[in-house]
């Protein structure tokens, strides 16, 4: 039974070595357990308090409609301080969002995108924003008033609670209540079109009239006597915000960037920022008269006239109406873009154009470099693509302002683990939790794959995806491998059990396989490399097999539910037999895409390999087919294809594939410095993080660093040299930074340098079958020297190392 459970882990867990070892007490890097989330990052359990702090402030709004459509509200509060606080812990929330300023300086857009039933309250220390004398808190609150692709429909509101603690032991509170002033921000027109009327991506086109904007409203001395007193909704928990989740996250990484070139085409001025960014274009102009309306907008591609395409997938144009004189503006809606355009007018003088580049503030600790500069560049491109598709949540992609449960986010968790280490934990945890345990479960156990949303729920849409629900279970198991024990994720076990058992009713009595799953089955998207999907789909059944084993591991290792673990393992055992009996074509020596189908896709073989379905007698034929097919999956799924090839001993083929195909994309005229949604999709986004496979694969398979135990407590180092002369890098983990470098020198000599963090164990695989050539820190390895436990595996020499710093040498000899 134990062996069956480990089958699914082959993509992520290499076999652990056992044996006698001696701990080397060298200077190894340690990691404080309290820093597992990265700096200033945490998510609380859902409760009726602010993570133990009593809510005192009220949700507020104006006296108009509770849930007006496409509505912007201005809120403000002035107060005096005779002295500055040493600390000012503050909780801020809004629905849907609020840009919150203190004394004119932006604190953050609050809160994270969340389900109002599990409303998020962002926690900040605002002491550095305060000043002696007059102070002003202000905010622009946006309410959509409808359900969107990325939003659940709920009423508008704003919440602010701060406790100011002074050095003398005194304290005071700042609370949103009826002493705050509010007014409708009439500069934004409320009756504007959806950016995408079908899927309602993002929301509404902005139409802004600068003549109606209250200049100076951020200032404490602004005259707000004509504004109304805020209407109090109530102290939370209050409907629709019935549970409270405190999120502490780093403020977004924001910097001003400038275009590198500009040109005029027709009546447009076009600005090129040189690479894809996310954030806000902004401009300053001098208008000789008021009332001139101009269209501005962002795009990733240019049309034949060298104007940005503003309406790809959704409309990213805005309309701006001038006041007279000097003025500056930027849209409220952030976007991903390379190009920005403005309509020109003889009475408008453009003073300045720039952009605020905004993305999640990852910690830049991890690194990768090797002897091939092109591979280094690909690693960096993937890291950049990850950054610009990470804002308050993982984004699928920026154009949707939404996250998917697993699917896209499973890719991003893997890539983020290698690109940003422990600082990626927060976004991965939030994706699994979806606002701390809210996933709006269907009664039958189906999980919403696109979340949070209450729109576009019809059959065949992207709301319920059968394969993504299975990947949600796999992603949870992988989360434990990358980030270790986590009580919040462990608390999802009852939900996970419900999600796994949802599939029982779809098991076909005749074949014992999943059949007739409702809705859209993605597997490899889009249909560039189609998979035959009849009633019984092989890839889906392979995922089910992996999910059963993952669920069993979680049940036994975290939930203390060994009986359930055994039941799932037995299901997995039978499922494996059924897959190999019913879906293997002996004639073709490969797995069929579907039961009683005719098509044999490369992706189906990858699913089977990565979840441990074929025995050794079948692997050679499967791998031969995969190599013959070459590029036969889309850019995102190619990560799994190459993972399988690296793992199964075809590293040079995988590295050549990576060089060629990601390299060809970099030569496209549409390449903007980020990986595209697919290999060469004229309609897809030119920035989509799920295509960033090299950023994981290079440290994962070339450096060879992978976790083998929860939270990197044990890990493997199995370098794939291929045609490279050297490689080096650092993988940031919750257990500490793992630094690895290796090089081929002096003929067949191989040198590997490694640090093993305190409290961890490394299984190191050396490219030799000659144990006598192995030296560890200058000492020859032999049977009488119990420095390490050694065992030979195929063409590798394995040694087990505990905490310390090592230089390991050997002669490259393989049979």
GROMACS .gro file of C-alpha atoms in nm, residues 119-276:
model
  158
  119UNK     CA    1  -1.416   3.949   0.383
  120UNK     CA    2  -1.046   4.035   0.396
  121UNK     CA    3  -0.916   4.315   0.618
  122UNK     CA    4  -0.565   4.432   0.528
  123UNK     CA    5  -0.337   4.493   0.826
  124UNK     CA    6  -0.080   4.775   0.812
  125UNK     CA    7   0.128   4.984   1.049
  126UNK     CA    8   0.058   5.339   0.927
  127UNK     CA    9   0.277   5.525   1.181
  128UNK     CA   10   0.520   5.641   0.912
  129UNK     CA   11   0.240   5.812   0.718
  130UNK     CA   12   0.129   6.033   1.008
  131UNK     CA   13   0.252   6.382   1.096
  132UNK     CA   14   0.224   6.620   1.385
  133UNK     CA   15  -0.067   6.859   1.348
  134UNK     CA   16  -0.336   6.814   1.083
  135UNK     CA   17  -0.378   6.475   0.916
  136UNK     CA   18  -0.616   6.342   0.654
  137UNK     CA   19  -0.722   5.988   0.565
  138UNK     CA   20  -0.888   5.964   0.224
  139UNK     CA   21  -0.999   5.692  -0.012
  140UNK     CA   22  -1.151   5.625  -0.352
  141UNK     CA   23  -1.391   5.331  -0.317
  142UNK     CA   24  -1.504   5.142  -0.626
  143UNK     CA   25  -1.828   4.943  -0.632
  144UNK     CA   26  -1.915   4.734  -0.938
  145UNK     CA   27  -2.279   4.670  -0.846
  146UNK     CA   28  -2.290   4.351  -1.056
  147UNK     CA   29  -2.126   4.011  -1.063
  148UNK     CA   30  -1.812   3.995  -1.274
  149UNK     CA   31  -1.568   3.735  -1.402
  150UNK     CA   32  -1.354   3.823  -1.099
  151UNK     CA   33  -1.605   3.955  -0.845
  152UNK     CA   34  -1.903   3.841  -0.640
  153UNK     CA   35  -2.188   4.090  -0.645
  154UNK     CA   36  -2.230   4.261  -0.306
  155UNK     CA   37  -2.306   4.606  -0.173
  156UNK     CA   38  -2.050   4.885  -0.147
  157UNK     CA   39  -1.875   4.979   0.176
  158UNK     CA   40  -1.560   5.104   0.349
  159UNK     CA   41  -1.397   5.012   0.682
  160UNK     CA   42  -1.105   5.167   0.872
  161UNK     CA   43  -0.987   5.084   1.226
  162UNK     CA   44  -0.657   5.203   1.370
  163UNK     CA   45  -0.509   5.206   1.720
  164UNK     CA   46  -0.233   5.463   1.774
  165UNK     CA   47   0.006   5.370   2.056
  166UNK     CA   48   0.235   5.641   2.196
  167UNK     CA   49   0.567   5.613   2.378
  168UNK     CA   50   0.413   5.732   2.706
  169UNK     CA   51   0.174   5.435   2.712
  170UNK     CA   52  -0.133   5.626   2.600
  171UNK     CA   53  -0.333   5.536   2.291
  172UNK     CA   54  -0.615   5.661   2.072
  173UNK     CA   55  -0.829   5.511   1.798
  174UNK     CA   56  -0.927   5.618   1.449
  175UNK     CA   57  -1.252   5.451   1.346
  176UNK     CA   58  -1.473   5.479   1.040
  177UNK     CA   59  -1.812   5.607   1.161
  178UNK     CA   60  -2.061   5.884   1.092
  179UNK     CA   61  -1.797   6.151   1.160
  180UNK     CA   62  -1.638   6.068   0.825
  181UNK     CA   63  -1.739   6.267   0.517
  182UNK     CA   64  -1.835   6.105   0.187
  183UNK     CA   65  -1.943   6.210  -0.160
  184UNK     CA   66  -2.016   6.048  -0.494
  185UNK     CA   67  -1.713   6.087  -0.724
  186UNK     CA   68  -1.913   6.229  -1.014
  187UNK     CA   69  -1.603   6.270  -1.230
  188UNK     CA   70  -1.649   5.905  -1.327
  189UNK     CA   71  -1.951   5.846  -1.548
  190UNK     CA   72  -2.162   5.559  -1.417
  191UNK     CA   73  -2.326   5.459  -1.747
  192UNK     CA   74  -2.034   5.314  -1.941
  193UNK     CA   75  -1.998   4.983  -2.131
  194UNK     CA   76  -1.846   4.663  -1.998
  195UNK     CA   77  -1.493   4.605  -2.116
  196UNK     CA   78  -1.616   4.260  -2.218
  197UNK     CA   79  -1.997   4.230  -2.226
  198UNK     CA   80  -1.987   3.849  -2.246
  199UNK     CA   81  -1.749   3.733  -1.972
  200UNK     CA   82  -1.739   4.073  -1.795
  201UNK     CA   83  -1.362   4.068  -1.764
  202UNK     CA   84  -1.241   4.331  -1.515
  203UNK     CA   85  -1.545   4.562  -1.527
  204UNK     CA   86  -1.634   4.887  -1.697
  205UNK     CA   87  -1.459   5.131  -1.930
  206UNK     CA   88  -1.372   5.448  -1.742
  207UNK     CA   89  -1.504   5.784  -1.860
  208UNK     CA   90  -1.357   6.059  -1.645
  209UNK     CA   91  -1.445   6.431  -1.650
  210UNK     CA   92  -1.169   6.633  -1.485
  211UNK     CA   93  -1.405   6.933  -1.446
  212UNK     CA   94  -1.596   6.740  -1.179
  213UNK     CA   95  -1.292   6.631  -0.978
  214UNK     CA   96  -1.241   6.800  -0.635
  215UNK     CA   97  -0.878   6.914  -0.649
  216UNK     CA   98  -0.697   6.904  -0.316
  217UNK     CA   99  -0.941   6.663  -0.154
  218UNK     CA  100  -0.650   6.464  -0.005
  219UNK     CA  101  -0.546   6.769   0.200
  220UNK     CA  102  -0.648   6.819   0.561
  221UNK     CA  103  -0.747   7.182   0.483
  222UNK     CA  104  -0.983   7.091   0.199
  223UNK     CA  105  -1.335   7.231   0.243
  224UNK     CA  106  -1.563   6.928   0.261
  225UNK     CA  107  -1.858   7.114   0.417
  226UNK     CA  108  -2.080   7.023   0.121
  227UNK     CA  109  -2.000   6.653   0.156
  228UNK     CA  110  -2.246   6.442   0.352
  229UNK     CA  111  -2.188   6.254   0.675
  230UNK     CA  112  -2.117   5.889   0.619
  231UNK     CA  113  -2.406   5.648   0.658
  232UNK     CA  114  -2.322   5.375   0.910
  233UNK     CA  115  -2.388   5.019   0.794
  234UNK     CA  116  -2.270   4.851   1.113
  235UNK     CA  117  -1.980   4.704   1.309
  236UNK     CA  118  -1.865   4.374   1.158
  237UNK     CA  119  -1.953   4.101   1.131
  238UNK     CA  120  -2.245   4.255   0.944
  239UNK     CA  121  -2.412   4.137   0.623
  240UNK     CA  122  -2.281   4.080   0.361
  241UNK     CA  123  -1.943   4.074   0.541
  242UNK     CA  124  -2.027   3.790   0.777
  243UNK     CA  125  -1.678   3.657   0.854
  244UNK     CA  126  -1.350   3.840   0.898
  245UNK     CA  127  -1.011   3.736   0.760
  246UNK     CA  128  -0.705   3.946   0.842
  247UNK     CA  129  -0.445   3.949   0.567
  248UNK     CA  130  -0.100   4.092   0.619
  249UNK     CA  131   0.092   4.128   0.295
  250UNK     CA  132   0.379   4.341   0.169
  251UNK     CA  133   0.267   4.658  -0.003
  252UNK     CA  134   0.295   4.631  -0.379
  253UNK     CA  135   0.630   4.700  -0.539
  254UNK     CA  136   0.565   5.030  -0.717
  255UNK     CA  137   0.803   5.233  -0.931
  256UNK     CA  138   0.770   5.498  -1.199
  257UNK     CA  139   0.891   5.392  -1.544
  258UNK     CA  140   0.917   5.602  -1.856
  259UNK     CA  141   0.863   5.520  -2.224
  260UNK     CA  142   1.177   5.452  -2.423
  261UNK     CA  143   1.033   5.589  -2.750
  262UNK     CA  144   0.726   5.761  -2.889
  263UNK     CA  145   0.570   5.832  -3.229
  264UNK     CA  146   0.262   5.977  -3.387
  265UNK     CA  147   0.023   5.779  -3.607
  266UNK     CA  148  -0.291   5.947  -3.733
  267UNK     CA  149  -0.426   6.152  -3.443
  268UNK     CA  150  -0.259   5.933  -3.182
  269UNK     CA  151   0.059   5.976  -2.982
  270UNK     CA  152   0.196   5.631  -2.900
  271UNK     CA  153   0.436   5.558  -2.614
  272UNK     CA  154   0.644   5.242  -2.598
  273UNK     CA  155   0.769   5.128  -2.256
  274UNK     CA  156   0.998   4.873  -2.418
  275UNK     CA  157   0.874   4.573  -2.222
  276UNK     CA  158   0.552   4.440  -2.077
   0.00000   0.00000   0.00000
